[in-house]
Coordinates of C-alpha atoms and ligand atoms in Angstrom, one line a residue:
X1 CA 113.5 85.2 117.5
X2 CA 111.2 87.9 117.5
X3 CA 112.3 91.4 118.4
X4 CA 109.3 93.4 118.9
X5 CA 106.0 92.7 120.4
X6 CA 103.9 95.0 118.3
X7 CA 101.8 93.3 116.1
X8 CA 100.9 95.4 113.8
X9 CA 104.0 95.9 112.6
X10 CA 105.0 93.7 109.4
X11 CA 107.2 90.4 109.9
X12 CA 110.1 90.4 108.2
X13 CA 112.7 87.4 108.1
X14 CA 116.3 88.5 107.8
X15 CA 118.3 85.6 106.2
X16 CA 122.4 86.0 106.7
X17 CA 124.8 84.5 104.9
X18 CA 128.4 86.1 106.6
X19 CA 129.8 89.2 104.6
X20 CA 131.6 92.4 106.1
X21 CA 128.8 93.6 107.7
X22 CA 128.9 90.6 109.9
X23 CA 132.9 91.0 110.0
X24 CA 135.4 91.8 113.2
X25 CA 138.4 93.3 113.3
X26 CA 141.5 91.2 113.8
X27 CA 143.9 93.3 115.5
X28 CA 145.8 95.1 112.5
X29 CA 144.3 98.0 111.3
X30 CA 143.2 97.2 108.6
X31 CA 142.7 93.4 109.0
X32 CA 139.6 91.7 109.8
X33 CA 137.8 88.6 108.9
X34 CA 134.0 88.4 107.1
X35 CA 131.5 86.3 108.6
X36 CA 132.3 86.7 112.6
X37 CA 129.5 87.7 114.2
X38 CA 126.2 86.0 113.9
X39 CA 123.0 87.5 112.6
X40 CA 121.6 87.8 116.5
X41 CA 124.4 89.7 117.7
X42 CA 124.0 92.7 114.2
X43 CA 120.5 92.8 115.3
X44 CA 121.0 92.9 119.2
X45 CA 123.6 96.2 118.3
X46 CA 120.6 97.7 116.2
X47 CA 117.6 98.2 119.0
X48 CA 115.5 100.2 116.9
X49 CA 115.1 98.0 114.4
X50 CA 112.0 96.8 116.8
X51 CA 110.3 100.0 115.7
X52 CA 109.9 99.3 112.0
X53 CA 109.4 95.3 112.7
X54 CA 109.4 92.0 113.6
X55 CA 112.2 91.1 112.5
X56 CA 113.3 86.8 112.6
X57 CA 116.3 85.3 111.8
X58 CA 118.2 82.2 109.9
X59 CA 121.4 82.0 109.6
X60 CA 122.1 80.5 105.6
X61 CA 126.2 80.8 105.5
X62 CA 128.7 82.6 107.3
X63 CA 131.1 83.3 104.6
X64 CA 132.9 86.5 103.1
X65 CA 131.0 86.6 99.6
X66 CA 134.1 86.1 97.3
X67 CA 133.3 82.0 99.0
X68 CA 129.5 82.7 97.6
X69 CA 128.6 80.0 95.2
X70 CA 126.3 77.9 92.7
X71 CA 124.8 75.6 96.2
X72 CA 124.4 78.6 98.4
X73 CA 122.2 80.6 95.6
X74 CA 120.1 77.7 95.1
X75 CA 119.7 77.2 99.2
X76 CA 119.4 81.2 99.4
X77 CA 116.5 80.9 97.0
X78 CA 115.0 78.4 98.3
X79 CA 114.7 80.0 102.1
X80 CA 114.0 82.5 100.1
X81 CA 110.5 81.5 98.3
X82 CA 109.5 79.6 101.7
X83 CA 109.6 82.7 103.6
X84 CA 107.7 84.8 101.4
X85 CA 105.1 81.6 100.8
X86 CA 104.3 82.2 104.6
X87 CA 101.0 84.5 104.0
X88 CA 101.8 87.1 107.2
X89 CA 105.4 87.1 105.8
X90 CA 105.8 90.6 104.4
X91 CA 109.5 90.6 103.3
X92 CA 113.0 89.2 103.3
X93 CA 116.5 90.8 104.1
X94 CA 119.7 89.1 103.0
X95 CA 122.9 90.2 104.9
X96 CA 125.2 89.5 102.6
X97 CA 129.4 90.3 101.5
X98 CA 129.5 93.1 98.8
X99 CA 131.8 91.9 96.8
X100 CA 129.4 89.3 95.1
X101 CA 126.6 90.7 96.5
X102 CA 125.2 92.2 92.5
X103 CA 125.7 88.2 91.4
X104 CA 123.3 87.3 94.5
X105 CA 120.8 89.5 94.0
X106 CA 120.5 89.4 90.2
X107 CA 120.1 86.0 90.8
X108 CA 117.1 86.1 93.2
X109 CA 115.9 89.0 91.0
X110 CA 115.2 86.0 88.2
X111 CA 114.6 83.1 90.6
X112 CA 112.4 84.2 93.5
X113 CA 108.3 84.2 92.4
X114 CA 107.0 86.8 94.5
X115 CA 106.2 90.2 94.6
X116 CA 107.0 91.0 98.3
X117 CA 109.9 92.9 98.8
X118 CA 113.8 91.6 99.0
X119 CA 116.4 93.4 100.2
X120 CA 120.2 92.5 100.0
X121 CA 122.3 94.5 102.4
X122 CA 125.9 95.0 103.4
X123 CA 128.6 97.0 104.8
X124 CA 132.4 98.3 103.4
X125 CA 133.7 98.7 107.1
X126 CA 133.4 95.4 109.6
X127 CA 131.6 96.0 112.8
X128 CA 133.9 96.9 114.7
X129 CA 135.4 99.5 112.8
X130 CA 135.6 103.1 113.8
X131 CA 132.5 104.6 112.1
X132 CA 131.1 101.0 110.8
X133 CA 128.2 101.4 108.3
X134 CA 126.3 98.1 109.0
X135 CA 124.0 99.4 111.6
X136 CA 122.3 102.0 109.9
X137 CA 122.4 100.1 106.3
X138 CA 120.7 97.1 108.4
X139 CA 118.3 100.0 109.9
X140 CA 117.8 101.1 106.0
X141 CA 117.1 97.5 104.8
X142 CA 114.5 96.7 106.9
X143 CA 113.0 100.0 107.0
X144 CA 112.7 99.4 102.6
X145 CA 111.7 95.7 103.4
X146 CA 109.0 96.8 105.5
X147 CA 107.6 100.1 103.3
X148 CA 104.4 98.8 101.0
X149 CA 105.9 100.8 98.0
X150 CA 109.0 98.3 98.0
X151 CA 107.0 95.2 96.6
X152 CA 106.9 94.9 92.8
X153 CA 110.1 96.5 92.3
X154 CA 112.0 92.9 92.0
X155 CA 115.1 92.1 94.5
X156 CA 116.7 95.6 96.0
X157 CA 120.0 96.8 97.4
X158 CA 120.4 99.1 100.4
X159 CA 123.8 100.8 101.6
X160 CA 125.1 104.1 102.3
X161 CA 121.9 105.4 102.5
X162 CA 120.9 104.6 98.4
X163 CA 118.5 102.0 97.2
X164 CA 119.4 100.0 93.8
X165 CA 117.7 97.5 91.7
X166 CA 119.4 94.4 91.7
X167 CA 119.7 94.2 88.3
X168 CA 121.4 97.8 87.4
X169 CA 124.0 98.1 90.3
X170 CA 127.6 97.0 90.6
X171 CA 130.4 97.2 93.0
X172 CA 132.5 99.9 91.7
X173 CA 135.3 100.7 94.8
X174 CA 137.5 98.3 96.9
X175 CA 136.9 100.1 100.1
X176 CA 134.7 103.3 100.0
X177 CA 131.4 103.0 101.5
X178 CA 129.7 104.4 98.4
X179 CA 131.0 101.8 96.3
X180 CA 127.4 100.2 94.5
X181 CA 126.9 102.3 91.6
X182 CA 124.4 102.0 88.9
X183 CA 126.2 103.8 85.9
X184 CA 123.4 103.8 83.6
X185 CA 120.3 103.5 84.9
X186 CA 121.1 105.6 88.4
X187 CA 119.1 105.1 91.8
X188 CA 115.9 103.3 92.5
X189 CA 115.6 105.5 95.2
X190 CA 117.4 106.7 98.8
X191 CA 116.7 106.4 102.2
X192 CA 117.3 108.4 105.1
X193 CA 117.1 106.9 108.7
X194 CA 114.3 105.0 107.7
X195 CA 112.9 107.8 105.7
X196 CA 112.0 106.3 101.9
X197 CA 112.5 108.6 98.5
X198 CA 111.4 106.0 95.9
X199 CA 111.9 107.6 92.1
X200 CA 112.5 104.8 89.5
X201 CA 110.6 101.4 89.1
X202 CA 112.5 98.4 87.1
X203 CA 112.6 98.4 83.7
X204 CA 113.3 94.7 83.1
X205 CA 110.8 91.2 83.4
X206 CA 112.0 90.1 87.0
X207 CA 110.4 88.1 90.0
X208 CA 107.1 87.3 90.0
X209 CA 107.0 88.1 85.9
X210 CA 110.3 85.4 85.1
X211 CA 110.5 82.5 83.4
X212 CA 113.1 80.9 85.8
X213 CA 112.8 79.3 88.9
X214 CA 114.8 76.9 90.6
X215 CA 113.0 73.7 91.8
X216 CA 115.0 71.9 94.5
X217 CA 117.5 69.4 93.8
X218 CA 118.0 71.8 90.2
X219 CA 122.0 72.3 89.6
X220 CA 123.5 75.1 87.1
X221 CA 125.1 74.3 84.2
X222 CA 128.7 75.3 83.8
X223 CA 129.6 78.9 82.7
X224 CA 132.7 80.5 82.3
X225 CA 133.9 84.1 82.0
X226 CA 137.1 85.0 79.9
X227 CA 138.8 88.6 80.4
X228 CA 139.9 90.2 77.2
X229 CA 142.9 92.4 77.4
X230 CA 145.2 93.9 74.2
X231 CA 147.1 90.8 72.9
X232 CA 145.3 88.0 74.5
X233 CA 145.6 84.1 73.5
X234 CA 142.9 81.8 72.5
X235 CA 144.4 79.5 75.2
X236 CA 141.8 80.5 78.6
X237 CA 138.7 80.0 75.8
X238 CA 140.0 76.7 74.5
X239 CA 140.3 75.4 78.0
X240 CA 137.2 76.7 79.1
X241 CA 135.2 74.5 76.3
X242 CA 137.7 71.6 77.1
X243 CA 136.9 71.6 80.8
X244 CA 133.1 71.4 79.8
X245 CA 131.5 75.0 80.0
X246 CA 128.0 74.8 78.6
X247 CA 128.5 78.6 78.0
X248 CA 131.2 81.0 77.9
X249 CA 131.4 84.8 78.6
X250 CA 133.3 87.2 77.3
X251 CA 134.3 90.6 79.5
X252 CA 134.9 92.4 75.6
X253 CA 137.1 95.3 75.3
X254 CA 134.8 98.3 74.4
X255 CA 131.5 97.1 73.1
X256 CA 132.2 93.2 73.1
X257 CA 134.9 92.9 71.2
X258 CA 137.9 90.5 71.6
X259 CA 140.9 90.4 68.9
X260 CA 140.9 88.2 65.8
X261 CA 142.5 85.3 67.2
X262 CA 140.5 84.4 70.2
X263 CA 137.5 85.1 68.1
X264 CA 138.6 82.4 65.9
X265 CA 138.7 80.2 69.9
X266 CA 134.8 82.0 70.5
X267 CA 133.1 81.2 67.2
X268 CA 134.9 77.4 67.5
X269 CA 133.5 77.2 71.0
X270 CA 130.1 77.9 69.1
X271 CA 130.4 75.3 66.5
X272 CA 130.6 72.8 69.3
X273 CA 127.6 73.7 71.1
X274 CA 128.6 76.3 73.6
X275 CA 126.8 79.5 74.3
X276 CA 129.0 82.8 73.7
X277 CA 127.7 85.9 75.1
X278 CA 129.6 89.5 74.1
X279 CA 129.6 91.7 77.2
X280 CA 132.0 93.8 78.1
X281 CA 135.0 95.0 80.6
X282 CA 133.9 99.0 80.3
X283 CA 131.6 99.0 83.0
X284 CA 128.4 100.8 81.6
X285 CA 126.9 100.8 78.2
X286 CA 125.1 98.3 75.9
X287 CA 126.6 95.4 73.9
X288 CA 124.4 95.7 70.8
X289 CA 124.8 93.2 67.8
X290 CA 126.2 93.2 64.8
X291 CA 128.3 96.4 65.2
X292 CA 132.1 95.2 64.5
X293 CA 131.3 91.5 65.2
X294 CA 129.3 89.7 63.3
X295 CA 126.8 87.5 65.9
X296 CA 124.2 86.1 62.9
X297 CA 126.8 84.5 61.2
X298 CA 128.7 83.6 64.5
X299 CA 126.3 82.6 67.0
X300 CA 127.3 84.6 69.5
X301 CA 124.5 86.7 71.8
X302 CA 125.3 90.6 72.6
X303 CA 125.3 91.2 76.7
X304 CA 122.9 94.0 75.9
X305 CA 123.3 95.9 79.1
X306 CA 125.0 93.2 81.7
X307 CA 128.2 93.3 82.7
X308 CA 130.5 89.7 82.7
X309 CA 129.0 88.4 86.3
X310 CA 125.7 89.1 85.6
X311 CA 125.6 87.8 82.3
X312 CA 127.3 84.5 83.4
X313 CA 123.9 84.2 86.0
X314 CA 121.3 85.0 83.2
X315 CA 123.1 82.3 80.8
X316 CA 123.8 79.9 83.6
X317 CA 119.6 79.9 83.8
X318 CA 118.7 80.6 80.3
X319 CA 120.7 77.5 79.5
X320 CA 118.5 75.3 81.4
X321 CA 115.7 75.8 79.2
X322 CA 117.1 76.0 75.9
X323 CA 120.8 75.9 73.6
X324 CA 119.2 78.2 71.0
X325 CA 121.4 81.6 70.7
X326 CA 118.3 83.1 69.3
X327 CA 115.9 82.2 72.4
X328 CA 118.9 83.0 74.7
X329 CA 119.6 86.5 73.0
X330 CA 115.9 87.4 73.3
X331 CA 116.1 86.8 77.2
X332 CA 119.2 89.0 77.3
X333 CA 116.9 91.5 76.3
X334 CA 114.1 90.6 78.2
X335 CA 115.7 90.6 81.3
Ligands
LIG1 N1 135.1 90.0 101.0 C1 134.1 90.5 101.8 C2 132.7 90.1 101.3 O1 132.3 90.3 100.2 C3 134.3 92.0 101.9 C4 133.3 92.8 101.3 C5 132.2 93.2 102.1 O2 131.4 92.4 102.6 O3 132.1 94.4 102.2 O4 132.1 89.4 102.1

């Protein structure tokens, strides 16, 4: 559905998969469902969009992103790489929930083999909400899709007028609409009604440089995330191994860490062959090795720098090309 007739500005394919942004008030104040309005109808509110491109849509799911899953990634990536495969196909914009969206686009940030610009965006308020902040994040989107400087900076994420890498930011509020935050790496860069300030460039292998891809028919093997808290059981890691998890995260307490008895459950989840990675509840800072756990003689792999969801993606692919904590815990470096 092309929305501009000028030609010589880039085409840009805006994939939607439901989210707030998309969402409609349902008569309470404060209740409203994800996912109501289609992608046609967030564009058709937006005219100005047809100054900065021509834009084309497919619709990929219509869900709120806490229903986002293993099959919609792999489709997501997929209509992902065919898009940007189209030579006169300059970029890609995913509408997409924020709650999830930091597992979504740290997972095209690894998966996707190109170097032309991907944008996730979403919205905190639904669109109908006094004061709704879809529109202009959509605006901001495609106006980072469509800038040349945006390519080779591996998958992006535009709201509330900031740009993040994929990789570094995180939801961080429940409601505000300045809730993506990158603690410790800060801002790839802000945009103002269209207006690009780009100051960082990625400091992690991603895209077009990665190892992983995701041929189709490919399925993830299963990984699980277990929250550590002051007294916990071994119980939640003992079932996790029983119900088959290939790999198993920890969200630590400070830097990894998880009491003596279910590190007993972690390095027995080891022993028979599943993956443990160390990463931690804090929110910012790095998971080194060796500091009051000892990984060498455990098995385990340190987080380095990715919180629990991202570290689950980044073991769900490093585990289907290799067991080996060693290779693994070099890729959670790498990446
Ligand atoms: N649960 C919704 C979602 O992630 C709300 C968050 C949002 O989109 O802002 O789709």
């Amino acid at each position: 559905m092309p929305a501009s007739n000028s030609h010589s500005l880039p085409r840009i394919r805006v994939l939607a998969t439901g989210g707030t942004i998309a969402g409609a008030q349902t008569g309470g104040s404060r209740g409203y469902q994800a996912a109501a309005f289609s992608i046609d109808a967030l564009i058709g509110a937006v005219p100005q969009l047809a100054t900065l491109a021509r834009l084309e849509v497919e619709q990929v799911a219509a869900l709120g992103s806490q229903d986002m899953n293993e099959s919609v990634w792999l489709k997501l990536a997929e209509r992902t790489a065919a898009a940007l495969a189209e030579p006169d196909l300059a970029a890609v914009v995913i509408t997409h929930g924020t709650d999830t969206m930091e597992e979504t686009g740290y997972f095209l940030n690894l998966v996707v083999r190109s170097r032309k610009p991907v944008v996730l965006v979403g919205a905190m308020r639904p669109a109908t909400e006094i004061s709704a902040d879809g529109p202009m994040n959509l605006y901001n989107a495609v106006a980072v899709a469509a800038h040349p400087e945006a390519s080779g900076r591996g998958v992006l994420v535009v709201a509330n007028d900031e740009i993040h890498f994929a990789r570094e930011v995180s939801k961080t509020n429940t409601t505000q609409v300045g809730t993506f935050k990158a603690t410790d790496r800060g801002l790839a860069g802000l945009v103002h009604a269209g207006r690009l300030h780009l100051y960082a460039s990625p400091v992690r292998r991603h895209t077009a440089e990665s190892e992983f891809d995701v041929a189709a028919g490919s399925t993830l093997p299963r990984v699980e995330i277990v929250y550590a808290y002051a007294g916990m059981g071994r119980e939640l890691i003992d079932a996790a191994v029983r119900a088959g998890a290939k790999g198993l995260v920890v969200a630590g307490v400070g830097d990894g860490n998880v009491n003596a008895t279910a590190l007993a459950a972690c390095a027995a989840a080891t022993r028979s062959g599943v993956a443990v990675v160390r990463s931690s509840r804090t929110g910012g800072g790095v998971v080194e090795r060796n500091i009051e756990v000892n990984d060498d003689e455990l098995g385990f792999i340190a987080a380095d720098e990715l919180n629990p969801q991202k570290s689950r993606v980044l073991l769900m692919l490093g585990l289907q090309r290799t067991s080996d904590p060693a290779a693994l815990q070099e890729m959670f470096f790498r990446y």
